[in-house]
Each structure stands twice: as C-alpha cells, then as structure tokens.
Amino acid sequence: MGVAAERWRERQSARGIPEHILRHAPADPWTHHAPDFAPPQVPADTPSHRAARTLAERAAALGCGGASVLDVGCGGGDAAFGAAWPEPSPVSRVVGTDRQADMLAVFAGAARARGIPHGTVHGSWPDAAPRAGRHDVVVCHHVLHNVVDLPPFLAALTAAARGTGGVVVEMLPEHPMAWLDPLWVRFHDLHRPPSATADDAVAVLGEELGITPEVHRWERERRLPHDAAWVARRLCLPAARVPEVEAALAGTPPRRTDAVTLAWSP
Ligand SMILES: C[S@@+](CC[C@H](N)C(=O)[O-])C[C@H]1O[C@@H](n2cnc3c(N)ncnc32)[C@H](O)[C@@H]1O
C-alpha cells in the first residue's frame, strides 16, 4: 500500500469510537436515518450534478438507449436523480447500491415517483460491485469518509464505469463529523488527530490508479443545523445530556459549507 493510501487508512481509523465509549452508547451512533436522505423534488444545481449530467449526455449521444447511472452509497438517490434532471433527460435507468436496505427503499420509491426505470443492489461496496454491473455514469456522493481501505473502493468505482462514461465523486474537504471534534474532547476527553481530506483522496487516486481527476471546489447551501439530540447520539450520550450538548453547541463553530467534486473517466 502506498503512502497516500496508508495516510488515508490511518486518519480514517482514528475516527473510530473507542470501545469503552461505544459500550455505553444508548443508540447506534453510526446508522443514518433513511428518511433524512429523501431526495428533493427539484435537485440542486451543483457542479457534481452538472458533471454527471454531462457524462450522461455524452453517453446517450454515443449509444441508442439513453445512459445508465449507478449511484454507490445512494441513500435516497440525490446524486443519481440530480444527473437525470431536468427533462428531457439523457438518463434511461438508475441503479442504487447501499449497505442500508432502508436507503434502497427510499431510492426505489423516489425512482418510481419520477417514472425512471431503476434497480437496487443491497450490499457494501466494493463487495457489491459484481452485482451492480457496468454503467455509463458512476456517482458516489458523501461515502468516501465512511471507507478505511480506499484503493479497492476507488478501483471498483472506476471499473464500474464504461469507457465512454465516467465517475463523479462528491465529498467534503474533511470528515463530515470533524466539526464535532471539540465536543469529543469536552464530553469524553477524546482528542482526535486531523481528518482525512479530499486532497488525501486525490493523492490515493493518483498513487494507486494513476488517475488525475478534475477537482472542483465549491460552496454548498448551508443546511439546517443538526439538533442537539442528533449530536448527542453521535457522541454516544444519553438523552438526559441533550441540554448540555445544546449549550456546548452554542459555542461550537458550525460545519463547513464547502464541498469538493472529483470527476474522471476510466
Ligand atoms: C452520508 S450518506 C450519503 C447518501 C447519498 N449518497 C447522498 O449524498 O445523499 C452515505 C451513504 O453511504 C452508504 N454507505 C456507506 N459506506 C458504504 C459502502 N461501503 N457500501 C455501500 N454503501 C455505503 C450509507 O449506508 C449511506 O446511505
């Protein structure tokens, strides 16, 4: 494993929650709540959606049946449906893959509501890759910071894209929970080392796969702040401590709003 992949592994491993804290967690601090990921009716106009749309248009122009889009770690499918918007769409089929089955139910419901032919593959990437098949466009938004062993994950994304298509990854410049690091110190005396960054991911792509992606840095719309109960669960704290978390949040800088789009062709 190269230097960049090792750095990614170390930094991501350091995001784990120590066993003595996890043991007392009243609820699973990791699981995402599927309804939170229902895609908006009208997708945001973002660099990632535009990049995937451009790839889909190119593939549809070269073929005769429209483009297929694979969404890895799809959640409710915001990435895939963003590529299919607006009509007339170059996307003829979307496939969502996710390790949480309830996310796939949200994805399938959203595809049905939009009248887009779809498929789902339940499983963890890259193990699920053989069942997902190859597609014109592969999108993967806000998943890399869940991954420790990045080279096989990225290699499988690249291999899933047909030669005429490409891959679009969206991520935050640092771990999405890095903004909570001061609260880990305050509530658990847990000092975390620096987060893996989008630059680290770009370095892994170059080192392991010889790929230099297009990199686009941009500002997202600020989202509603997570409430104190949500943060308490992430911090493995019981409901009784939500008021303390609320007070601590008042003095904590909010999560950064910048995002990064990486795009490449196989
Ligand atoms: C933060 S959510 C992002 C969902 C969606 N891509 C979006 O941008 O709205 C991360 C999603 O990736 C899924 N996930 C994380 N690691 C995964 C893996 N190795 N294989 C498949 N799904 C994964 C999670 O279950 C979750 O649905």
PDB file of C-alpha atoms and ligand atoms in Angstrom:
ATOM      1  CA  MET A   1       0.000   0.000   0.000  1.00  0.00           C
ATOM      2  CA  GLY A   2       1.368   3.418  -0.960  1.00  0.00           C
ATOM      3  CA  VAL A   3       1.985   6.398   1.304  1.00  0.00           C
ATOM      4  CA  ALA A   4      -1.250   8.211   0.429  1.00  0.00           C
ATOM      5  CA  ALA A   5      -3.432   5.127   0.945  1.00  0.00           C
ATOM      6  CA  GLU A   6      -1.717   4.454   4.265  1.00  0.00           C
ATOM      7  CA  ARG A   7      -2.285   8.055   5.377  1.00  0.00           C
ATOM      8  CA  TRP A   8      -5.972   7.748   4.440  1.00  0.00           C
ATOM      9  CA  ARG A   9      -6.256   4.472   6.355  1.00  0.00           C
ATOM     10  CA  GLU A  10      -4.607   5.890   9.477  1.00  0.00           C
ATOM     11  CA  ARG A  11      -6.689   9.049   9.505  1.00  0.00           C
ATOM     12  CA  GLN A  12      -9.938   7.188   8.909  1.00  0.00           C
ATOM     13  CA  SER A  13      -9.133   4.539  11.509  1.00  0.00           C
ATOM     14  CA  ALA A  14      -8.582   7.333  14.026  1.00  0.00           C
ATOM     15  CA  ARG A  15     -12.235   8.363  13.503  1.00  0.00           C
ATOM     16  CA  GLY A  16     -13.386   5.172  15.216  1.00  0.00           C
ATOM     17  CA  ILE A  17     -15.098   5.347  18.600  1.00  0.00           C
ATOM     18  CA  PRO A  18     -13.174   3.653  21.424  1.00  0.00           C
ATOM     19  CA  GLU A  19     -14.806   0.503  22.752  1.00  0.00           C
ATOM     20  CA  HIS A  20     -15.206   1.870  26.299  1.00  0.00           C
ATOM     21  CA  ILE A  21     -17.357   4.740  24.928  1.00  0.00           C
ATOM     22  CA  LEU A  22     -19.263   2.650  22.386  1.00  0.00           C
ATOM     23  CA  ARG A  23     -20.220   0.107  25.054  1.00  0.00           C
ATOM     24  CA  HIS A  24     -22.254   2.744  26.890  1.00  0.00           C
ATOM     25  CA  ALA A  25     -23.850   4.307  23.808  1.00  0.00           C
ATOM     26  CA  PRO A  26     -27.646   4.281  24.211  1.00  0.00           C
ATOM     27  CA  ALA A  27     -28.133   4.142  20.398  1.00  0.00           C
ATOM     28  CA  ASP A  28     -26.044   3.254  17.344  1.00  0.00           C
ATOM     29  CA  PRO A  29     -24.020   6.418  16.665  1.00  0.00           C
ATOM     30  CA  TRP A  30     -23.274   5.486  13.031  1.00  0.00           C
ATOM     31  CA  THR A  31     -26.537   4.499  11.342  1.00  0.00           C
ATOM     32  CA  HIS A  32     -28.070   7.090   9.029  1.00  0.00           C
ATOM     33  CA  HIS A  33     -31.818   7.755   9.282  1.00  0.00           C
ATOM     34  CA  ALA A  34     -33.092   6.881   5.796  1.00  0.00           C
ATOM     35  CA  PRO A  35     -35.985   9.419   5.609  1.00  0.00           C
ATOM     36  CA  ASP A  36     -33.403  12.212   6.122  1.00  0.00           C
ATOM     37  CA  PHE A  37     -31.979  11.264   2.716  1.00  0.00           C
ATOM     38  CA  ALA A  38     -35.172  11.543   0.651  1.00  0.00           C
ATOM     39  CA  PRO A  39     -34.085  13.475  -2.443  1.00  0.00           C
ATOM     40  CA  PRO A  40     -35.624  16.893  -3.076  1.00  0.00           C
ATOM     41  CA  GLN A  41     -38.277  17.073  -5.785  1.00  0.00           C
ATOM     42  CA  VAL A  42     -36.096  19.529  -7.698  1.00  0.00           C
ATOM     43  CA  PRO A  43     -32.381  18.674  -7.414  1.00  0.00           C
ATOM     44  CA  ALA A  44     -29.965  21.472  -6.525  1.00  0.00           C
ATOM     45  CA  ASP A  45     -27.948  22.827  -9.431  1.00  0.00           C
ATOM     46  CA  THR A  46     -24.462  21.705  -8.319  1.00  0.00           C
ATOM     47  CA  PRO A  47     -21.101  21.044 -10.015  1.00  0.00           C
ATOM     48  CA  SER A  48     -21.470  17.323  -9.199  1.00  0.00           C
ATOM     49  CA  HIS A  49     -24.918  17.051 -10.772  1.00  0.00           C
ATOM     50  CA  ARG A  50     -23.754  19.013 -13.808  1.00  0.00           C
ATOM     51  CA  ALA A  51     -20.652  16.804 -14.229  1.00  0.00           C
ATOM     52  CA  ALA A  52     -22.750  13.608 -14.101  1.00  0.00           C
ATOM     53  CA  ARG A  53     -25.323  15.110 -16.439  1.00  0.00           C
ATOM     54  CA  THR A  54     -22.609  15.978 -18.983  1.00  0.00           C
ATOM     55  CA  LEU A  55     -21.261  12.414 -18.863  1.00  0.00           C
ATOM     56  CA  ALA A  56     -24.790  11.021 -19.268  1.00  0.00           C
ATOM     57  CA  GLU A  57     -25.480  13.297 -22.241  1.00  0.00           C
ATOM     58  CA  ARG A  58     -22.245  12.196 -23.896  1.00  0.00           C
ATOM     59  CA  ALA A  59     -23.026   8.502 -23.346  1.00  0.00           C
ATOM     60  CA  ALA A  60     -26.616   8.899 -24.559  1.00  0.00           C
ATOM     61  CA  ALA A  61     -25.404  10.648 -27.714  1.00  0.00           C
ATOM     62  CA  LEU A  62     -22.998   7.773 -28.450  1.00  0.00           C
ATOM     63  CA  GLY A  63     -25.497   4.981 -27.743  1.00  0.00           C
ATOM     64  CA  CYS A  64     -29.081   4.471 -28.737  1.00  0.00           C
ATOM     65  CA  GLY A  65     -30.919   3.784 -25.486  1.00  0.00           C
ATOM     66  CA  GLY A  66     -30.053   6.580 -23.055  1.00  0.00           C
ATOM     67  CA  ALA A  67     -27.475   6.449 -20.281  1.00  0.00           C
ATOM     68  CA  SER A  68     -27.435   4.228 -17.201  1.00  0.00           C
ATOM     69  CA  VAL A  69     -26.349   5.724 -13.885  1.00  0.00           C
ATOM     70  CA  LEU A  70     -25.025   3.746 -10.926  1.00  0.00           C
ATOM     71  CA  ASP A  71     -25.244   5.505  -7.544  1.00  0.00           C
ATOM     72  CA  VAL A  72     -22.876   3.968  -4.978  1.00  0.00           C
ATOM     73  CA  GLY A  73     -23.863   4.583  -1.348  1.00  0.00           C
ATOM     74  CA  CYS A  74     -27.002   6.039  -2.904  1.00  0.00           C
ATOM     75  CA  GLY A  75     -29.005   6.939   0.199  1.00  0.00           C
ATOM     76  CA  GLY A  76     -32.222   8.283  -1.335  1.00  0.00           C
ATOM     77  CA  GLY A  77     -30.527   8.853  -4.716  1.00  0.00           C
ATOM     78  CA  ASP A  78     -29.880  12.594  -4.723  1.00  0.00           C
ATOM     79  CA  ALA A  79     -26.775  12.034  -6.881  1.00  0.00           C
ATOM     80  CA  ALA A  80     -28.491   9.839  -9.484  1.00  0.00           C
ATOM     81  CA  PHE A  81     -31.662  11.916  -9.738  1.00  0.00           C
ATOM     82  CA  GLY A  82     -29.548  15.059  -9.972  1.00  0.00           C
ATOM     83  CA  ALA A  83     -27.972  13.643 -13.149  1.00  0.00           C
ATOM     84  CA  ALA A  84     -31.421  12.886 -14.575  1.00  0.00           C
ATOM     85  CA  TRP A  85     -32.729  16.431 -14.080  1.00  0.00           C
ATOM     86  CA  PRO A  86     -34.137  18.392 -15.921  1.00  0.00           C
ATOM     87  CA  GLU A  87     -36.290  16.764 -18.583  1.00  0.00           C
ATOM     88  CA  PRO A  88     -35.726  15.770 -21.315  1.00  0.00           C
ATOM     89  CA  SER A  89     -33.295  13.515 -19.507  1.00  0.00           C
ATOM     90  CA  PRO A  90     -30.418  11.574 -21.078  1.00  0.00           C
ATOM     91  CA  VAL A  91     -30.743   9.013 -18.242  1.00  0.00           C
ATOM     92  CA  SER A  92     -32.735   5.891 -19.104  1.00  0.00           C
ATOM     93  CA  ARG A  93     -32.032   3.847 -15.958  1.00  0.00           C
ATOM     94  CA  VAL A  94     -30.696   4.364 -12.449  1.00  0.00           C
ATOM     95  CA  VAL A  95     -29.280   1.680 -10.154  1.00  0.00           C
ATOM     96  CA  GLY A  96     -28.737   2.388  -6.468  1.00  0.00           C
ATOM     97  CA  THR A  97     -26.465   0.381  -4.232  1.00  0.00           C
ATOM     98  CA  ASP A  98     -26.224   0.835  -0.469  1.00  0.00           C
ATOM     99  CA  ARG A  99     -25.385  -1.223   2.584  1.00  0.00           C
ATOM    100  CA  GLN A 100     -28.539   0.029   4.336  1.00  0.00           C
ATOM    101  CA  ALA A 101     -31.627  -1.679   2.914  1.00  0.00           C
ATOM    102  CA  ASP A 102     -33.912   1.114   4.147  1.00  0.00           C
ATOM    103  CA  MET A 103     -31.982   3.584   1.961  1.00  0.00           C
ATOM    104  CA  LEU A 104     -32.716   1.419  -1.080  1.00  0.00           C
ATOM    105  CA  ALA A 105     -36.431   1.571  -0.258  1.00  0.00           C
ATOM    106  CA  VAL A 106     -36.254   5.392  -0.300  1.00  0.00           C
ATOM    107  CA  PHE A 107     -34.262   5.272  -3.555  1.00  0.00           C
ATOM    108  CA  ALA A 108     -36.749   2.909  -5.233  1.00  0.00           C
ATOM    109  CA  GLY A 109     -39.715   4.994  -4.083  1.00  0.00           C
ATOM    110  CA  ALA A 110     -38.132   8.159  -5.484  1.00  0.00           C
ATOM    111  CA  ALA A 111     -37.393   6.446  -8.822  1.00  0.00           C
ATOM    112  CA  ARG A 112     -40.993   5.222  -9.079  1.00  0.00           C
ATOM    113  CA  ALA A 113     -42.333   8.695  -8.253  1.00  0.00           C
ATOM    114  CA  ARG A 114     -40.200  10.123 -11.085  1.00  0.00           C
ATOM    115  CA  GLY A 115     -41.091   7.321 -13.527  1.00  0.00           C
ATOM    116  CA  ILE A 116     -37.408   6.358 -14.001  1.00  0.00           C
ATOM    117  CA  PRO A 117     -36.646   2.658 -14.585  1.00  0.00           C
ATOM    118  CA  HIS A 118     -34.475   1.507 -11.701  1.00  0.00           C
ATOM    119  CA  GLY A 119     -32.716  -1.316  -9.915  1.00  0.00           C
ATOM    120  CA  THR A 120     -31.225  -1.736  -6.452  1.00  0.00           C
ATOM    121  CA  VAL A 121     -28.287  -3.749  -5.136  1.00  0.00           C
ATOM    122  CA  HIS A 122     -28.051  -4.302  -1.395  1.00  0.00           C
ATOM    123  CA  GLY A 123     -24.523  -4.628  -0.073  1.00  0.00           C
ATOM    124  CA  SER A 124     -21.274  -2.985   0.806  1.00  0.00           C
ATOM    125  CA  TRP A 125     -19.064  -1.532  -1.897  1.00  0.00           C
ATOM    126  CA  PRO A 126     -16.743  -2.862  -3.331  1.00  0.00           C
ATOM    127  CA  ASP A 127     -18.098  -6.351  -2.453  1.00  0.00           C
ATOM    128  CA  ALA A 128     -21.371  -5.473  -4.177  1.00  0.00           C
ATOM    129  CA  ALA A 129     -19.651  -4.315  -7.383  1.00  0.00           C
ATOM    130  CA  PRO A 130     -20.014  -7.586  -9.358  1.00  0.00           C
ATOM    131  CA  ARG A 131     -23.797  -7.498  -8.793  1.00  0.00           C
ATOM    132  CA  ALA A 132     -24.052  -3.822  -9.744  1.00  0.00           C
ATOM    133  CA  GLY A 133     -22.567  -4.266 -13.227  1.00  0.00           C
ATOM    134  CA  ARG A 134     -21.133  -1.589 -15.514  1.00  0.00           C
ATOM    135  CA  HIS A 135     -22.777   1.732 -16.275  1.00  0.00           C
ATOM    136  CA  ASP A 136     -22.232   4.872 -18.287  1.00  0.00           C
ATOM    137  CA  VAL A 137     -22.015   7.093 -15.249  1.00  0.00           C
ATOM    138  CA  VAL A 138     -20.985   6.127 -11.712  1.00  0.00           C
ATOM    139  CA  VAL A 139     -21.795   8.651  -8.977  1.00  0.00           C
ATOM    140  CA  CYS A 140     -20.755   8.384  -5.351  1.00  0.00           C
ATOM    141  CA  HIS A 141     -21.625  11.253  -3.011  1.00  0.00           C
ATOM    142  CA  HIS A 142     -20.547  11.574   0.617  1.00  0.00           C
ATOM    143  CA  VAL A 143     -19.407   7.983   1.039  1.00  0.00           C
ATOM    144  CA  LEU A 144     -15.589   8.115   0.913  1.00  0.00           C
ATOM    145  CA  HIS A 145     -15.332   9.277   4.513  1.00  0.00           C
ATOM    146  CA  ASN A 146     -17.056   6.007   5.545  1.00  0.00           C
ATOM    147  CA  VAL A 147     -14.265   3.996   3.939  1.00  0.00           C
ATOM    148  CA  VAL A 148     -10.965   2.918   5.513  1.00  0.00           C
ATOM    149  CA  ASP A 149      -9.444   0.863   2.684  1.00  0.00           C
ATOM    150  CA  LEU A 150      -9.769   3.381  -0.146  1.00  0.00           C
ATOM    151  CA  PRO A 151      -7.811   1.837  -3.093  1.00  0.00           C
ATOM    152  CA  PRO A 152     -10.181  -1.110  -3.758  1.00  0.00           C
ATOM    153  CA  PHE A 153     -13.200   1.157  -3.266  1.00  0.00           C
ATOM    154  CA  LEU A 154     -11.937   3.639  -5.880  1.00  0.00           C
ATOM    155  CA  ALA A 155     -10.747   0.897  -8.236  1.00  0.00           C
ATOM    156  CA  ALA A 156     -14.216  -0.679  -8.208  1.00  0.00           C
ATOM    157  CA  LEU A 157     -15.884   2.696  -8.914  1.00  0.00           C
ATOM    158  CA  THR A 158     -13.584   3.146 -11.913  1.00  0.00           C
ATOM    159  CA  ALA A 159     -14.118  -0.407 -13.180  1.00  0.00           C
ATOM    160  CA  ALA A 160     -17.909   0.044 -12.957  1.00  0.00           C
ATOM    161  CA  ALA A 161     -17.814   2.912 -15.470  1.00  0.00           C
ATOM    162  CA  ARG A 162     -17.873   2.128 -19.183  1.00  0.00           C
ATOM    163  CA  GLY A 163     -15.046   3.574 -21.272  1.00  0.00           C
ATOM    164  CA  THR A 164     -17.269   6.236 -22.807  1.00  0.00           C
ATOM    165  CA  GLY A 165     -18.538   7.373 -19.405  1.00  0.00           C
ATOM    166  CA  GLY A 166     -17.001   8.371 -16.109  1.00  0.00           C
ATOM    167  CA  VAL A 167     -17.107   8.674 -12.347  1.00  0.00           C
ATOM    168  CA  VAL A 168     -18.240  11.632 -10.230  1.00  0.00           C
ATOM    169  CA  VAL A 169     -17.430  11.683  -6.523  1.00  0.00           C
ATOM    170  CA  GLU A 170     -18.681  14.385  -4.170  1.00  0.00           C
ATOM    171  CA  MET A 171     -17.215  14.752  -0.710  1.00  0.00           C
ATOM    172  CA  LEU A 172     -16.478  17.287   1.978  1.00  0.00           C
ATOM    173  CA  PRO A 173     -12.936  18.643   2.322  1.00  0.00           C
ATOM    174  CA  GLU A 174     -12.659  16.861   5.683  1.00  0.00           C
ATOM    175  CA  HIS A 175     -14.607  14.214   7.591  1.00  0.00           C
ATOM    176  CA  PRO A 176     -18.271  15.289   7.930  1.00  0.00           C
ATOM    177  CA  MET A 177     -18.065  14.795  11.710  1.00  0.00           C
ATOM    178  CA  ALA A 178     -14.771  16.677  12.172  1.00  0.00           C
ATOM    179  CA  TRP A 179     -16.701  19.725  13.362  1.00  0.00           C
ATOM    180  CA  LEU A 180     -17.710  17.687  16.431  1.00  0.00           C
ATOM    181  CA  ASP A 181     -14.081  17.067  17.467  1.00  0.00           C
ATOM    182  CA  PRO A 182     -14.143  19.813  20.156  1.00  0.00           C
ATOM    183  CA  LEU A 183     -17.220  18.142  21.673  1.00  0.00           C
ATOM    184  CA  TRP A 184     -15.465  14.741  21.834  1.00  0.00           C
ATOM    185  CA  VAL A 185     -12.780  16.472  23.882  1.00  0.00           C
ATOM    186  CA  ARG A 186     -15.295  18.170  26.096  1.00  0.00           C
ATOM    187  CA  PHE A 187     -17.562  15.184  26.790  1.00  0.00           C
ATOM    188  CA  HIS A 188     -15.132  12.236  26.535  1.00  0.00           C
ATOM    189  CA  ASP A 189     -11.652  13.780  26.782  1.00  0.00           C
ATOM    190  CA  LEU A 190     -11.054  12.165  23.368  1.00  0.00           C
ATOM    191  CA  HIS A 191      -8.525  14.045  21.236  1.00  0.00           C
ATOM    192  CA  ARG A 192      -8.752  13.152  17.574  1.00  0.00           C
ATOM    193  CA  PRO A 193      -5.915  13.588  15.063  1.00  0.00           C
ATOM    194  CA  PRO A 194      -6.554  15.558  11.848  1.00  0.00           C
ATOM    195  CA  SER A 195      -9.232  14.239   9.479  1.00  0.00           C
ATOM    196  CA  ALA A 196      -8.563  12.611   6.117  1.00  0.00           C
ATOM    197  CA  THR A 197      -9.117  15.248   3.448  1.00  0.00           C
ATOM    198  CA  ALA A 198     -10.318  15.457  -0.139  1.00  0.00           C
ATOM    199  CA  ASP A 199      -6.686  16.160  -1.075  1.00  0.00           C
ATOM    200  CA  ASP A 200      -5.759  12.838   0.543  1.00  0.00           C
ATOM    201  CA  ALA A 201      -8.353  11.075  -1.643  1.00  0.00           C
ATOM    202  CA  VAL A 202      -6.963  12.761  -4.766  1.00  0.00           C
ATOM    203  CA  ALA A 203      -3.488  11.570  -3.765  1.00  0.00           C
ATOM    204  CA  VAL A 204      -4.758   7.976  -3.412  1.00  0.00           C
ATOM    205  CA  LEU A 205      -6.331   8.135  -6.879  1.00  0.00           C
ATOM    206  CA  GLY A 206      -3.023   9.247  -8.379  1.00  0.00           C
ATOM    207  CA  GLU A 207      -0.839   6.875  -6.413  1.00  0.00           C
ATOM    208  CA  GLU A 208      -2.917   3.707  -6.714  1.00  0.00           C
ATOM    209  CA  LEU A 209      -4.725   4.123 -10.027  1.00  0.00           C
ATOM    210  CA  GLY A 210      -2.659   6.671 -11.938  1.00  0.00           C
ATOM    211  CA  ILE A 211      -5.745   8.899 -12.187  1.00  0.00           C
ATOM    212  CA  THR A 212      -5.684  12.692 -12.018  1.00  0.00           C
ATOM    213  CA  PRO A 213      -9.316  13.728 -11.522  1.00  0.00           C
ATOM    214  CA  GLU A 214     -10.800  17.091 -12.344  1.00  0.00           C
ATOM    215  CA  VAL A 215     -11.200  18.800  -8.973  1.00  0.00           C
ATOM    216  CA  HIS A 216     -13.884  21.401  -8.376  1.00  0.00           C
ATOM    217  CA  ARG A 217     -14.207  23.155  -5.009  1.00  0.00           C
ATOM    218  CA  TRP A 218     -17.459  24.961  -4.315  1.00  0.00           C
ATOM    219  CA  GLU A 219     -19.816  26.199  -1.605  1.00  0.00           C
ATOM    220  CA  ARG A 220     -22.960  24.269  -0.697  1.00  0.00           C
ATOM    221  CA  GLU A 221     -26.073  25.945   0.576  1.00  0.00           C
ATOM    222  CA  ARG A 222     -25.968  25.937   4.355  1.00  0.00           C
ATOM    223  CA  ARG A 223     -28.194  23.131   5.659  1.00  0.00           C
ATOM    224  CA  LEU A 224     -30.337  23.248   8.744  1.00  0.00           C
ATOM    225  CA  PRO A 225     -28.045  22.662  11.713  1.00  0.00           C
ATOM    226  CA  HIS A 226     -28.306  19.236  13.306  1.00  0.00           C
ATOM    227  CA  ASP A 227     -30.236  19.439  16.552  1.00  0.00           C
ATOM    228  CA  ALA A 228     -28.764  18.653  19.955  1.00  0.00           C
ATOM    229  CA  ALA A 229     -30.481  15.237  20.181  1.00  0.00           C
ATOM    230  CA  TRP A 230     -28.855  14.182  16.869  1.00  0.00           C
ATOM    231  CA  VAL A 231     -25.452  15.376  18.060  1.00  0.00           C
ATOM    232  CA  ALA A 232     -25.864  13.627  21.443  1.00  0.00           C
ATOM    233  CA  ARG A 233     -26.497  10.321  19.650  1.00  0.00           C
ATOM    234  CA  ARG A 234     -23.360  10.809  17.527  1.00  0.00           C
ATOM    235  CA  LEU A 235     -21.410  11.496  20.715  1.00  0.00           C
ATOM    236  CA  CYS A 236     -22.803   8.322  22.357  1.00  0.00           C
ATOM    237  CA  LEU A 237     -24.507  10.406  25.075  1.00  0.00           C
ATOM    238  CA  PRO A 238     -27.891   9.634  26.674  1.00  0.00           C
ATOM    239  CA  ALA A 239     -30.988  11.799  26.188  1.00  0.00           C
ATOM    240  CA  ALA A 240     -30.517  13.248  29.688  1.00  0.00           C
ATOM    241  CA  ARG A 241     -27.418  15.096  28.453  1.00  0.00           C
ATOM    242  CA  VAL A 242     -29.071  16.741  25.430  1.00  0.00           C
ATOM    243  CA  PRO A 243     -29.415  20.120  27.260  1.00  0.00           C
ATOM    244  CA  GLU A 244     -25.653  20.084  27.998  1.00  0.00           C
ATOM    245  CA  VAL A 245     -24.953  19.288  24.334  1.00  0.00           C
ATOM    246  CA  GLU A 246     -27.263  22.118  23.296  1.00  0.00           C
ATOM    247  CA  ALA A 247     -25.311  24.562  25.453  1.00  0.00           C
ATOM    248  CA  ALA A 248     -21.980  23.281  24.111  1.00  0.00           C
ATOM    249  CA  LEU A 249     -23.177  23.562  20.509  1.00  0.00           C
ATOM    250  CA  ALA A 250     -23.847  27.265  21.012  1.00  0.00           C
ATOM    251  CA  GLY A 251     -20.089  27.785  21.312  1.00  0.00           C
ATOM    252  CA  THR A 252     -19.059  25.326  18.561  1.00  0.00           C
ATOM    253  CA  PRO A 253     -18.272  26.583  15.033  1.00  0.00           C
ATOM    254  CA  PRO A 254     -20.809  25.080  12.578  1.00  0.00           C
ATOM    255  CA  ARG A 255     -19.859  22.533   9.957  1.00  0.00           C
ATOM    256  CA  ARG A 256     -18.004  23.948   6.951  1.00  0.00           C
ATOM    257  CA  THR A 257     -20.118  24.507   3.853  1.00  0.00           C
ATOM    258  CA  ASP A 258     -17.503  23.881   1.163  1.00  0.00           C
ATOM    259  CA  ALA A 259     -17.671  20.716  -0.920  1.00  0.00           C
ATOM    260  CA  VAL A 260     -15.435  19.050  -3.491  1.00  0.00           C
ATOM    261  CA  THR A 261     -16.348  17.330  -6.759  1.00  0.00           C
ATOM    262  CA  LEU A 262     -13.887  14.849  -8.275  1.00  0.00           C
ATOM    263  CA  ALA A 263     -14.565  13.625 -11.821  1.00  0.00           C
ATOM    264  CA  TRP A 264     -12.629  11.224 -14.012  1.00  0.00           C
ATOM    265  CA  SER A 265     -13.011   8.841 -16.902  1.00  0.00           C
ATOM    266  CA  PRO A 266     -11.691   5.258 -16.806  1.00  0.00           C
TER     267      PRO A 266
HETATM  268  C1  LIG B   1     -23.926  10.290   4.044  1.00  0.00           C
HETATM  269  S1  LIG B   1     -24.899   9.116   3.212  1.00  0.00           S
HETATM  270  C2  LIG B   1     -24.966   9.834   1.559  1.00  0.00           C
HETATM  271  C3  LIG B   1     -26.152   9.339   0.762  1.00  0.00           C
HETATM  272  C4  LIG B   1     -26.253   9.910  -0.646  1.00  0.00           C
HETATM  273  N1  LIG B   1     -25.143   9.482  -1.474  1.00  0.00           N
HETATM  274  C5  LIG B   1     -26.348  11.419  -0.609  1.00  0.00           C
HETATM  275  O1  LIG B   1     -25.375  12.095  -0.983  1.00  0.00           O
HETATM  276  O2  LIG B   1     -27.415  11.916  -0.206  1.00  0.00           O
HETATM  277  C6  LIG B   1     -23.794   7.751   2.996  1.00  0.00           C
HETATM  278  C7  LIG B   1     -24.484   6.527   2.434  1.00  0.00           C
HETATM  279  O3  LIG B   1     -23.493   5.605   2.019  1.00  0.00           O
HETATM  280  C8  LIG B   1     -23.836   4.315   2.497  1.00  0.00           C
HETATM  281  N2  LIG B   1     -22.563   3.599   2.595  1.00  0.00           N
HETATM  282  C9  LIG B   1     -21.500   3.916   3.364  1.00  0.00           C
HETATM  283  N3  LIG B   1     -20.477   3.091   3.111  1.00  0.00           N
HETATM  284  C10 LIG B   1     -20.901   2.226   2.162  1.00  0.00           C
HETATM  285  C11 LIG B   1     -20.298   1.130   1.467  1.00  0.00           C
HETATM  286  N4  LIG B   1     -19.031   0.746   1.696  1.00  0.00           N
HETATM  287  N5  LIG B   1     -21.034   0.463   0.555  1.00  0.00           N
HETATM  288  C12 LIG B   1     -22.313   0.827   0.302  1.00  0.00           C
HETATM  289  N6  LIG B   1     -22.930   1.851   0.920  1.00  0.00           N
HETATM  290  C13 LIG B   1     -22.234   2.549   1.833  1.00  0.00           C
HETATM  291  C14 LIG B   1     -24.577   4.568   3.791  1.00  0.00           C
HETATM  292  O4  LIG B   1     -25.423   3.480   4.138  1.00  0.00           O
HETATM  293  C15 LIG B   1     -25.368   5.813   3.441  1.00  0.00           C
HETATM  294  O5  LIG B   1     -26.598   5.517   2.837  1.00  0.00           O
END
